Coordinates of C-alpha atoms in Angstrom, one line a residue:
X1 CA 97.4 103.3 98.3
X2 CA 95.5 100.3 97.9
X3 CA 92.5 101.1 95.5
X4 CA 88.9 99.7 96.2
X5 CA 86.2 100.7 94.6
X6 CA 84.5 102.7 96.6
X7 CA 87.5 103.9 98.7
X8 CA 88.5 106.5 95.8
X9 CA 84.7 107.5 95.7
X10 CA 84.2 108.9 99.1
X11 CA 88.6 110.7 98.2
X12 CA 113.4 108.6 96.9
X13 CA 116.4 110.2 96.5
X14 CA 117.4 113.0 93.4
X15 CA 120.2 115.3 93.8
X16 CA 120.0 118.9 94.0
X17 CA 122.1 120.4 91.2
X18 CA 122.9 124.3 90.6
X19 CA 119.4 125.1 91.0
X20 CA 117.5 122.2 89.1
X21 CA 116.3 118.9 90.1
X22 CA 118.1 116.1 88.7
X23 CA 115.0 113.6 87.9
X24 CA 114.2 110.0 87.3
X25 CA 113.5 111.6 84.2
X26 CA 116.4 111.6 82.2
X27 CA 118.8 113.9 84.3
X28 CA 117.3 117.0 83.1
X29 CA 116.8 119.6 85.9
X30 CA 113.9 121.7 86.2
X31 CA 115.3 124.8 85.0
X32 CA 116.8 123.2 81.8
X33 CA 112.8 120.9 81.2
X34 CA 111.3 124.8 81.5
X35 CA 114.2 126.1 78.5
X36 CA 113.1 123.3 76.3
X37 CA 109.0 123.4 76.7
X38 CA 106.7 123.8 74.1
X39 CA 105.1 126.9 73.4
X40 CA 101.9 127.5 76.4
X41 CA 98.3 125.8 75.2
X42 CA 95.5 128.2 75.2
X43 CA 93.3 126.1 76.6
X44 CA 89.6 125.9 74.6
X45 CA 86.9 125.5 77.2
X46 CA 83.6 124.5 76.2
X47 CA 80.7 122.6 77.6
X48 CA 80.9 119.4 79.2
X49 CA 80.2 116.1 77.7
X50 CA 76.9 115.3 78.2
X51 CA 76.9 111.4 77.4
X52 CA 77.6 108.2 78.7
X53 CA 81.6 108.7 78.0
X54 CA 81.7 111.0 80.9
X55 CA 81.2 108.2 83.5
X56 CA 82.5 109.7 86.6
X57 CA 80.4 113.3 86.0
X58 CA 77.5 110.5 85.2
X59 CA 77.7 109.6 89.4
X60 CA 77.3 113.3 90.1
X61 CA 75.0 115.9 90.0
X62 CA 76.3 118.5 87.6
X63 CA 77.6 121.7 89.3
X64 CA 75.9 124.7 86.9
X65 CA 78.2 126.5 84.6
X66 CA 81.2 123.4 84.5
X67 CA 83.4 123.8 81.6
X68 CA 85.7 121.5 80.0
X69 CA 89.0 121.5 77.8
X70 CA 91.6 119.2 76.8
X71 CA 95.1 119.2 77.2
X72 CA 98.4 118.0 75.2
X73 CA 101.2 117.4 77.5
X74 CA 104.7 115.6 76.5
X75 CA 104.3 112.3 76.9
X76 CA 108.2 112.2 77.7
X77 CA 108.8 115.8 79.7
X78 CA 112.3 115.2 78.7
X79 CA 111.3 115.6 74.9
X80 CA 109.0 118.6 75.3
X81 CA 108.6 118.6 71.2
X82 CA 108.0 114.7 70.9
X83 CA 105.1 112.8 71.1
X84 CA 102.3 113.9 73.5
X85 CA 99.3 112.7 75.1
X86 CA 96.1 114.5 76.3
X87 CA 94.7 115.3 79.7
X88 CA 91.1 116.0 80.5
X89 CA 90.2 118.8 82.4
X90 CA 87.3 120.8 84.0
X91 CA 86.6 124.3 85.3
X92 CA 84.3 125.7 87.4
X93 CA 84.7 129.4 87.5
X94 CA 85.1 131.9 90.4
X95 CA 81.2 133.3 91.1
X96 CA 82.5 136.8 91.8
X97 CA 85.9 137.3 90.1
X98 CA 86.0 140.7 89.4
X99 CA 85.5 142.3 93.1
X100 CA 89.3 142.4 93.3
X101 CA 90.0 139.5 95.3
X102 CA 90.1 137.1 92.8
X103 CA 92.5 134.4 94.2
X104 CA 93.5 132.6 91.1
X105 CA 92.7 128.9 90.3
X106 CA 92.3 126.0 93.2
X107 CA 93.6 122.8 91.5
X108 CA 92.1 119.4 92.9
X109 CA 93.1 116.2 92.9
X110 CA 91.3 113.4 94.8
X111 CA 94.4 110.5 94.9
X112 CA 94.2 107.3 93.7
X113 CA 96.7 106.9 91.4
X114 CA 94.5 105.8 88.8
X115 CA 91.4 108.4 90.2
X116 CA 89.4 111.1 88.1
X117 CA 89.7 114.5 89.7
X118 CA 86.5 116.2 87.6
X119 CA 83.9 115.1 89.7
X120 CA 86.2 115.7 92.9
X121 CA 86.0 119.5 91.5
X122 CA 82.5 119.6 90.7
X123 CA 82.2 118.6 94.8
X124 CA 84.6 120.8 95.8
X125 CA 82.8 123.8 93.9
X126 CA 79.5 122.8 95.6
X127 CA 80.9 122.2 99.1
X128 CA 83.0 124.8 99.9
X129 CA 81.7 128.5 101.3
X130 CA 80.4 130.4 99.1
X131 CA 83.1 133.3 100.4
X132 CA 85.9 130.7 99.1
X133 CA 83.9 130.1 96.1
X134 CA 83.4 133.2 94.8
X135 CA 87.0 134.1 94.7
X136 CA 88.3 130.7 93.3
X137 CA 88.5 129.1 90.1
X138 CA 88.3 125.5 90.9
X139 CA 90.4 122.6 88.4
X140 CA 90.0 119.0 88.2
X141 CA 91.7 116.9 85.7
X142 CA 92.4 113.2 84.9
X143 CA 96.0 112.9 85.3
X144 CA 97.4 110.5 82.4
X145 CA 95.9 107.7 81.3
X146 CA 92.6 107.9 83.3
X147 CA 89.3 108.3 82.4
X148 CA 88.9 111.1 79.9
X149 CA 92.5 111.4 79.1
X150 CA 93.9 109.5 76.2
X151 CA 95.0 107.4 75.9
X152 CA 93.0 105.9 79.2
X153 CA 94.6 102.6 80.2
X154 CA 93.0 99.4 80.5
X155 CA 95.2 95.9 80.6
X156 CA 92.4 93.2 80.7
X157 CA 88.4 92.4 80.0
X158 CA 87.2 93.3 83.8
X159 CA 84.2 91.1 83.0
X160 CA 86.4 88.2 82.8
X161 CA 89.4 88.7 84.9
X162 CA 87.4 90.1 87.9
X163 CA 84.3 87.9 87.5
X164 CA 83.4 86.7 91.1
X165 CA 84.0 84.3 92.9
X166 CA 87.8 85.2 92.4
X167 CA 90.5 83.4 94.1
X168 CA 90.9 83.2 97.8
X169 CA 93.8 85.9 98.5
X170 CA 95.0 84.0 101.5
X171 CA 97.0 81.3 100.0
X172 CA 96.3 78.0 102.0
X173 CA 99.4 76.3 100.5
X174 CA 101.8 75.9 97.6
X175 CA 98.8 75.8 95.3
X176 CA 96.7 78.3 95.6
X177 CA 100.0 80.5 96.1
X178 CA 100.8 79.5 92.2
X179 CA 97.1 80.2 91.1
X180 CA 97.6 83.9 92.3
X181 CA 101.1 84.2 91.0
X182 CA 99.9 83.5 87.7
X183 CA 96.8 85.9 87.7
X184 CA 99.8 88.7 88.7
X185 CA 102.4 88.2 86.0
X186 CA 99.5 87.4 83.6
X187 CA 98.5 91.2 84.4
X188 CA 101.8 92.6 84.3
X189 CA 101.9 90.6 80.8
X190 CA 99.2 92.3 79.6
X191 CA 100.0 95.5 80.7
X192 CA 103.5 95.6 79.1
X193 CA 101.9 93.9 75.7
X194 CA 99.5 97.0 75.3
X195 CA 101.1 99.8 77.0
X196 CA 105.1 99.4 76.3
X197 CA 105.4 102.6 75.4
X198 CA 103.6 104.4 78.1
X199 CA 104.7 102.6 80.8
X200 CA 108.0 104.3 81.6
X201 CA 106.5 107.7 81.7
X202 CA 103.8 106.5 83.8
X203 CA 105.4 108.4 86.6
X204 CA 104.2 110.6 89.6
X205 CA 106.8 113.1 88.8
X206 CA 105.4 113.4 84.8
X207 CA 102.2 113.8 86.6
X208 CA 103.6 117.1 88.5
X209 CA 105.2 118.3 85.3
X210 CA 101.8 117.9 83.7
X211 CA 100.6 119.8 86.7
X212 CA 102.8 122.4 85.7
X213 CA 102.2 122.4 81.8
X214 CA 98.3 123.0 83.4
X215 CA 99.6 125.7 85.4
X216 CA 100.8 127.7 82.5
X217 CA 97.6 126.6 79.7
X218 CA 95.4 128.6 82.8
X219 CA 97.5 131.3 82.5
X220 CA 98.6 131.4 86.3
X221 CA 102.0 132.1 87.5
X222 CA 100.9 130.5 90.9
X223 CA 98.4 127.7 91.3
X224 CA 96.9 126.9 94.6
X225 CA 96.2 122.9 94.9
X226 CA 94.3 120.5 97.6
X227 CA 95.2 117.1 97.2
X228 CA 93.7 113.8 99.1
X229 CA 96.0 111.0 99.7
X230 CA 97.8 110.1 96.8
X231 CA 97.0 113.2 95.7
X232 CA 98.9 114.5 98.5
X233 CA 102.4 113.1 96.7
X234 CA 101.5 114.5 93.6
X235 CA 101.2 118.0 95.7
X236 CA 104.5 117.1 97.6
X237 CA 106.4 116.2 94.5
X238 CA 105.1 119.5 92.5
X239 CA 105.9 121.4 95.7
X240 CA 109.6 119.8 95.7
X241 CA 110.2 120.5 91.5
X242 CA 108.6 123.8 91.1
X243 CA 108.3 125.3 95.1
X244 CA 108.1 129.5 93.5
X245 CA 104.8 128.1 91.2
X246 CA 102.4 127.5 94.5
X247 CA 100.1 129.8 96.1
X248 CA 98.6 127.9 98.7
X249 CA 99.0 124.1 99.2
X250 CA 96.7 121.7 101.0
X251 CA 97.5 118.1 102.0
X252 CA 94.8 116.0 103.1
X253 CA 95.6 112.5 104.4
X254 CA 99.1 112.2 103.7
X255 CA 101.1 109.8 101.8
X256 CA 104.5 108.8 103.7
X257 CA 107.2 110.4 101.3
X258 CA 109.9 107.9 102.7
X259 CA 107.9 104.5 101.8
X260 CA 107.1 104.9 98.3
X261 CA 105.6 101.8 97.3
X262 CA 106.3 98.8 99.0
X263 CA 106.8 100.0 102.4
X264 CA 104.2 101.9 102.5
X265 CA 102.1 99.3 101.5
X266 CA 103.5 97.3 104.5
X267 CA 102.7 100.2 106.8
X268 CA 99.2 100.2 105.3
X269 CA 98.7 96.4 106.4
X270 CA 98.9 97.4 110.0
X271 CA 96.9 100.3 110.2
X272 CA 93.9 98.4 108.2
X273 CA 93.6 95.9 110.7
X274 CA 93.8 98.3 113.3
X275 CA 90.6 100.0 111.8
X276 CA 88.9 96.4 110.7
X277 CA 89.2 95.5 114.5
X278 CA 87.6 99.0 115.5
X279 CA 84.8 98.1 113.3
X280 CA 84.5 94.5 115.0
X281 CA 84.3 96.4 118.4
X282 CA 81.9 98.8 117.3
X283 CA 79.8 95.5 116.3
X284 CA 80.4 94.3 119.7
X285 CA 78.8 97.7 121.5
X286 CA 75.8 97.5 118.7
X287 CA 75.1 93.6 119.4
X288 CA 71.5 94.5 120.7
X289 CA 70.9 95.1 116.6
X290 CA 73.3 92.6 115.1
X291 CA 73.7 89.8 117.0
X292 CA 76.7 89.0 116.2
X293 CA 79.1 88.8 119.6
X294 CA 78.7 90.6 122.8
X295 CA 82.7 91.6 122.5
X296 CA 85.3 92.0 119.8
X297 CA 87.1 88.5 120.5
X298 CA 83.0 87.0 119.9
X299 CA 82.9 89.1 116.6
X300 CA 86.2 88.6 115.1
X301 CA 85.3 84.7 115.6
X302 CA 82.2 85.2 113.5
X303 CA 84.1 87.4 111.0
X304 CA 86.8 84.8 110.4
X305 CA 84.1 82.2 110.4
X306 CA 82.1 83.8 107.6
X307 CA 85.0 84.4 105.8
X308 CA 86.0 80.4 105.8
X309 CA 82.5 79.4 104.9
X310 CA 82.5 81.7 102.2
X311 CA 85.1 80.6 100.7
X312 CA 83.4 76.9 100.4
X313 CA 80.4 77.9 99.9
X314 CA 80.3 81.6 97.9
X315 CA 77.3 84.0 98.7
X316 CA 74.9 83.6 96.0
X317 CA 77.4 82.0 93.9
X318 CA 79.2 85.7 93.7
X319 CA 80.7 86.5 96.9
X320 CA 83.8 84.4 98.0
X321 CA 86.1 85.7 100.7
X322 CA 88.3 88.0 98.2
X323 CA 84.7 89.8 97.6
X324 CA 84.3 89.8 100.7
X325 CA 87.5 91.3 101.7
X326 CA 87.1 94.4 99.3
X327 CA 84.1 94.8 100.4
X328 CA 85.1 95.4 104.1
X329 CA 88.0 97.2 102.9
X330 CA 85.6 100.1 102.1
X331 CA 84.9 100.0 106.1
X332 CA 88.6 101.2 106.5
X333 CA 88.3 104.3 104.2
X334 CA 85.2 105.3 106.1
X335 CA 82.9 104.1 109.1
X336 CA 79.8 106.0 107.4
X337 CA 79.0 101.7 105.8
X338 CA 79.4 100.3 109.1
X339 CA 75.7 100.0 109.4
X340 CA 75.8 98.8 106.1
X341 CA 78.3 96.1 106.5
X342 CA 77.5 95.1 109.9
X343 CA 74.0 94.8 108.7
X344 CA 74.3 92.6 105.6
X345 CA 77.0 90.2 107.5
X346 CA 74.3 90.0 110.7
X347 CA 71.8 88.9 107.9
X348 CA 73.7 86.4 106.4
X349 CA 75.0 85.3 109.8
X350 CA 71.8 85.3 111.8
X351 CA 69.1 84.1 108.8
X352 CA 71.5 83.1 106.1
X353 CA 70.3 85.7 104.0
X354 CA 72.6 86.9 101.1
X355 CA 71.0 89.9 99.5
X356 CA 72.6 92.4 101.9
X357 CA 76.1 90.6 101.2
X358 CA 75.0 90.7 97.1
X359 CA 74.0 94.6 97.4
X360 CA 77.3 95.6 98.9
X361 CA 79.5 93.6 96.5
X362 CA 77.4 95.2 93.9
X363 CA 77.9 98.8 95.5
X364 CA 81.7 98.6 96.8
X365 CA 83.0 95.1 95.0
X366 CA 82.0 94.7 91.8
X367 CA 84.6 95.8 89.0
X368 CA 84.1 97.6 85.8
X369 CA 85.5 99.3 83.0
X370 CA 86.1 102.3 85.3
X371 CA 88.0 100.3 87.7
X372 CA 89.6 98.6 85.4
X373 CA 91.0 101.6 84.0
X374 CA 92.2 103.0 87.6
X375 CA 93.8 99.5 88.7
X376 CA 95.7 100.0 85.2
X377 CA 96.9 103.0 86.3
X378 CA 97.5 102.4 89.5
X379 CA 100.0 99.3 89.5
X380 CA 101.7 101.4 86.1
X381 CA 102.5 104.6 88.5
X382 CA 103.5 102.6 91.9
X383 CA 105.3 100.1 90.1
X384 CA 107.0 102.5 87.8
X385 CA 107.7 105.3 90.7
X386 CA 109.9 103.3 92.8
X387 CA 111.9 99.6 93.0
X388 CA 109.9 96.5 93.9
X389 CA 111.3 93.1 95.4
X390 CA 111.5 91.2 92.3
X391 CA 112.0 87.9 94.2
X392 CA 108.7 86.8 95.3
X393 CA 110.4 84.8 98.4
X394 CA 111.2 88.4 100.0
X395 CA 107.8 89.2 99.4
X396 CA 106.7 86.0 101.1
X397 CA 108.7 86.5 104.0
X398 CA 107.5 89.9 104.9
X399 CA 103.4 88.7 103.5
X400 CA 103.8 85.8 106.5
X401 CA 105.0 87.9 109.2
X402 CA 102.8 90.5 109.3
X403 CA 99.7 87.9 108.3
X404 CA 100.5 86.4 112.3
X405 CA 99.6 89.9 113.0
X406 CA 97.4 91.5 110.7
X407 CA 94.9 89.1 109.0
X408 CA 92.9 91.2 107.8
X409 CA 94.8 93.6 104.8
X410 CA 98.5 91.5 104.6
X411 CA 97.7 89.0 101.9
X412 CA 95.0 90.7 99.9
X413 CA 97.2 93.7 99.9
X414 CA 100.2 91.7 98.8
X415 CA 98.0 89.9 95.8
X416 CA 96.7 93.5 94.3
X417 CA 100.2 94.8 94.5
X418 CA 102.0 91.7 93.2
X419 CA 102.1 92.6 89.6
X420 CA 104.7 94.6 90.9
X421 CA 106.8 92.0 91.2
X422 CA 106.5 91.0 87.4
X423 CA 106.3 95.2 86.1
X424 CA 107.8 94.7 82.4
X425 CA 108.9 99.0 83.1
X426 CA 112.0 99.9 84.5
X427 CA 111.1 101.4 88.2
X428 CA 112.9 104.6 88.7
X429 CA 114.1 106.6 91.5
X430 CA 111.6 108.8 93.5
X431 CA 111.8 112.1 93.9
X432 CA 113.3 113.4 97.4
X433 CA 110.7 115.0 98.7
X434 CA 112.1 118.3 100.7
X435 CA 110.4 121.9 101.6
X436 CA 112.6 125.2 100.1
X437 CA 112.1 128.6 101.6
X438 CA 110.2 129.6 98.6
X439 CA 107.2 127.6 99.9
X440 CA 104.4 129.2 101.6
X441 CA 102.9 128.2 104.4
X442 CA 101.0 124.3 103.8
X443 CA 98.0 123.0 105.5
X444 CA 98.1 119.6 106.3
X445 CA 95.1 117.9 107.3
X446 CA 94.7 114.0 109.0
X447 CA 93.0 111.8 111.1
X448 CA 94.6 110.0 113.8
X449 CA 93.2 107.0 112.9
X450 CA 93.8 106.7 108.9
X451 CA 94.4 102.8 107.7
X452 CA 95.1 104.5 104.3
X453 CA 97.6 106.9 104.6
X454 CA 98.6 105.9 108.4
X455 CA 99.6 109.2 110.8
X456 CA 103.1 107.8 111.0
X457 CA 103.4 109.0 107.6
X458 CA 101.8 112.1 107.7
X459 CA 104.1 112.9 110.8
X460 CA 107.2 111.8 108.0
X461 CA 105.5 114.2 105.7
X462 CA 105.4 117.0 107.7
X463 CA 109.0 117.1 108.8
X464 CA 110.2 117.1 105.1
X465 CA 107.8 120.5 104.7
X466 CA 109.3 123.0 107.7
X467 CA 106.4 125.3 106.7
X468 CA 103.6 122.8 107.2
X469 CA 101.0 122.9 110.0
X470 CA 99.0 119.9 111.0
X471 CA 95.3 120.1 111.8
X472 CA 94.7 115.9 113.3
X473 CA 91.4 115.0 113.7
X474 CA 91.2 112.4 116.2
X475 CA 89.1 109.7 114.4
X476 CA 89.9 107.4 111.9
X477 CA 88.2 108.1 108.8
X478 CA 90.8 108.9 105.3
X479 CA 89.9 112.5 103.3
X480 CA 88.3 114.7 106.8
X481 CA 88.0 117.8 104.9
X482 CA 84.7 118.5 103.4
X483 CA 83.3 115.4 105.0
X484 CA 81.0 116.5 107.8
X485 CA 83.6 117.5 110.4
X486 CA 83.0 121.2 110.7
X487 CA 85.9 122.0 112.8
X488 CA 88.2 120.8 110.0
X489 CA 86.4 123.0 107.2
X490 CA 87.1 125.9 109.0
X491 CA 90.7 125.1 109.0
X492 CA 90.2 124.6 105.5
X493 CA 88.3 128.0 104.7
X494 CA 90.8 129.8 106.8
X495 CA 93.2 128.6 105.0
X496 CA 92.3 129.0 101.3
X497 CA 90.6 132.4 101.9
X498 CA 94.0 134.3 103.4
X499 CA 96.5 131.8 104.4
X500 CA 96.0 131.4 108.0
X501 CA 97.6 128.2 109.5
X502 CA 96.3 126.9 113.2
X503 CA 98.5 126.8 115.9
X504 CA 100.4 124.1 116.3
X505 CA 99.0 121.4 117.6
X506 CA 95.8 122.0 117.0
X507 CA 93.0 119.5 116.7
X508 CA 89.4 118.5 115.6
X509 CA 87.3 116.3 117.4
X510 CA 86.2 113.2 115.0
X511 CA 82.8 113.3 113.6
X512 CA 80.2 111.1 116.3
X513 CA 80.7 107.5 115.3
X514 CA 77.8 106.1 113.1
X515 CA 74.9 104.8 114.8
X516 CA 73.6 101.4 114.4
X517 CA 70.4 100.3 112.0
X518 CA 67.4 101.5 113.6
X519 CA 65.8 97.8 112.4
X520 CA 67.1 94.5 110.2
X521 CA 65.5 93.9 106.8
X522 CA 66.3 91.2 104.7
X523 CA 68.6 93.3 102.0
X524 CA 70.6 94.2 105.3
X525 CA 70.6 97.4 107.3
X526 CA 68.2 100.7 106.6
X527 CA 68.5 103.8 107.9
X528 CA 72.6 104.2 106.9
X529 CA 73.6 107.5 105.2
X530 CA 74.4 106.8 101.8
X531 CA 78.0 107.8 100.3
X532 CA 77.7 110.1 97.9
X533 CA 81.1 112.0 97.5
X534 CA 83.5 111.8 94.6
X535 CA 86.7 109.7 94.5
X536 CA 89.1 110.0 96.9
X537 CA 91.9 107.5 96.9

């Protein structure tokens, strides 16, 4: 999914063979990777870093009684005695585990790729009712190579290759087309000149098998797991290699199992415009506060206007129309920063005042180490997963097409997933995604209007997993559960506490659009709610 920086912060074809399941691994089914493993890690829990190294528990408010471990997988699940790597985990633990209903461990995992899950459990811990709480232990962990975990991946200096005003992502010739080709392969360069080693195994299916080699360090012969967006493949894929191993399995804002990467990416083009243009309309209904058009065509004229100006003339010297672009991005994750956004574009618009403009590139634009490390990782897992076009005149092609159609996403999208094209790993073959009868009964949960992981998908998703049952809320918001929609939650809670599944069909309705800034101030909107949940990718 494409990765923003504040999107993660709110959340293929294998044969079946005599039982195992023959891998982009190396060939080695499951039953014969399980014969090989390396004797089960206790795993040594202890308290949690309380320094600046821990930089995603930094943006949260500690849960009381969070415990931490590390853990050494195979770096190459093929080789379970080679070389390993370690994985970064947290606990917090069941608050009444000895009643008897003690329902084992809830592992979470918030999507990404490249996005911590600690802080996504810390959230979880706090959020959900205390009657799930107290009869769950509840798991995050970075998957390999992100934050904690080492070796955590980084390809380039974010102070230098993201310092702002970057290129314009929408290529207005031959030119500026080269300029961004060469910022791509010079990543993929980079990438393949640090990491050579770990790239191949940089793999969604090594991160289920690490899953697995987690499972058995807690001691659990079943694990229950909730997983947002791209955490939703790493649940699917886990689900598909090891079906006996889960308890209870939730699926929030679904990944489309038969797109992985590019298409999916393509799908993702369209459904982010869709949403952009909701935002413009919403605009439209609010222009008593923003001023900005009376009707979407009048705002998506202003929109397109600022974006042109901006790229002559950057905001404050800092925000040029790529800024801009992943700035607004955030807007399709989550309509809780329309207020936000609409407010700091009316101010620039309507007074020529920047600061709101500066303040929400420095909230949802501006890239660090952090994101540095989860761009790494992302490109090295989608890249790696599955085949890319290697000829950049099919990506072209498809890039100008859908740009006629949807302005918005098509060529930034294409520009952050275009070291693809230049990936110094071999790409493998995904794994086939497929239900077994050993599965229990999955909760899927999704809003009808996601740009991030678009319905379509979820609707693909859900036929590959006969035991699934859909709750759809009927907004458009990405990661509904345990985001103010109560209806949803008690899905959720149902769910995790016994197993019940909704009937099918069932829906929520979506949580009351945001309401406008109750008054204009020069840093741009007041009165929005601020974001303050963990990453969700």
């Amino acid at each position: 999914m494409r990765r923003v920086k504040r999107c993660v912060r709110v959340v293929a074809a294998v044969a079946v063979l005599a039982g195992g399941v023959v891998s982009a691994q190396g060939g080695a089914a499951t039953p014969a990777v399980a014969a090989r493993a390396r004797p089960v890690q206790a795993l040594a829990w202890e308290a949690c870093p309380a320094d600046g190294r821990d930089v995603a528990a930094a943006r949260q408010v500690r849960t009381p009684g969070t415990e931490c471990a590390t853990l050494r997988v195979p770096l190459d699940h093929r080789d379970p005695s080679g070389r390993a790597i370690t994985l970064a985990v947290n606990r917090i633990k069941a608050t009444k585990p000895r009643d008897g209903h003690h329902l084992g461990t809830l592992l979470v995992n918030p999507g990404g790729p490249g996005a911590s899950g600690r802080s996504l459990a810390e959230h979880v811990a706090r959020t959900l009712p205390p009657r799930i709480t107290e009869r769950y232990d509840v798991v995050g962990f970075d998957p390999r190579g992100v934050g904690l975990s080492r070796p955590a991946m980084r390809c380039v200096d974010p102070e230098v290759y993201y310092a702002p005003p970057r290129p314009d992502a929408v290529p207005r010739g031959a030119d500026d087309e080269q300029v961004l080709l060469g910022r791509a392969a010079e990543y993929a360069e980079r990438c393949g000149s640090l990491w050579a080693w770990l790239l191949p195994h940089m793999t969604t299916e090594a991160v289920a098998r690490d899953l697995d080699v987690l499972r058995a360090a807690l001691g659990e012969e079943r694990i229950s797991y909730l997983g947002y967006s791209y955490g939703t493949y790493i649940g699917a894929v886990y689900a598909t290699l090891f079906p006996d191993r889960v308890n209870r399995l939730v699926l929030d804002s679904s990944v489309d199992p038969g797109g992985v990467w590019y298409q999916t990416n393509l799908a993702q083009n369209l459904a982010f415009d869709r949403r952009h243009r909701d935002f413009l309309a919403w605009t439209a209904r609010n222009n008593r506060v923003y001023r900005l058009g009376s009707d979407a065509r009048q705002t998506t004229f202003a929109w397109y206007a600022m974006r042109a100006r901006l790229r002559e003339r950057p905001a404050g010297g800092v925000v040029g129309p790529s800024e801009l672009d992943d700035m607004f991005t955030v807007g399709g994750y989550t309509d809780r920063v329309w207020p936000e956004l609409a407010g700091a574009w009316s101010s620039y618009v309507r007074r020529g005042d920047a600061r709101g403009l500066l303040a929400a590139y420095e909230r949802h634009g501006r890239q660090d180490a952090e994101d540095e490390n989860g761009y790494a990782v992302y490109l090295s897992v989608q890249c790696t997963d599955a085949a890319w076009p290697r000829d950049w005149n099919a990506w072209r092609a498809d890039m100008a097409r859908q740009h006629r159609r949807a302005p918005f996403m098509t060529w930034p999208n294409a520009w952050y997933n275009a070291p693809c094209a230049f990936w110094p790993a071999q790409a493998g073959t995904p794994v086939a995604i497929k239900g077994s009868p050993a599965l229990p009964p999955i909760l899927m949960l999704q809003s009808r209007g996601d740009a991030a992981t678009p319905y379509a998908g979820a609707l693909e998703m859900r036929e590959r997993f006969p035991t699934a049952r859909m709750v759809v809320d009927q907004g458009g918001n990405h990661g509904v559960s345990m985001a103010g929609n109560t209806c949803v939650d008690r899905h959720l809670a149902a769910y995790l506490a016994d197993g019940t599944v909704p009937a099918r069909g069932a829906t929520c309705a979506p949580v009351p659009a945001p309401r406008p800034a109750a008054r204009m101030a020069g840093g741009g909107a007041k009165g929005h709610d601020r974001l303050t949940e963990p990453r969700r990718g």
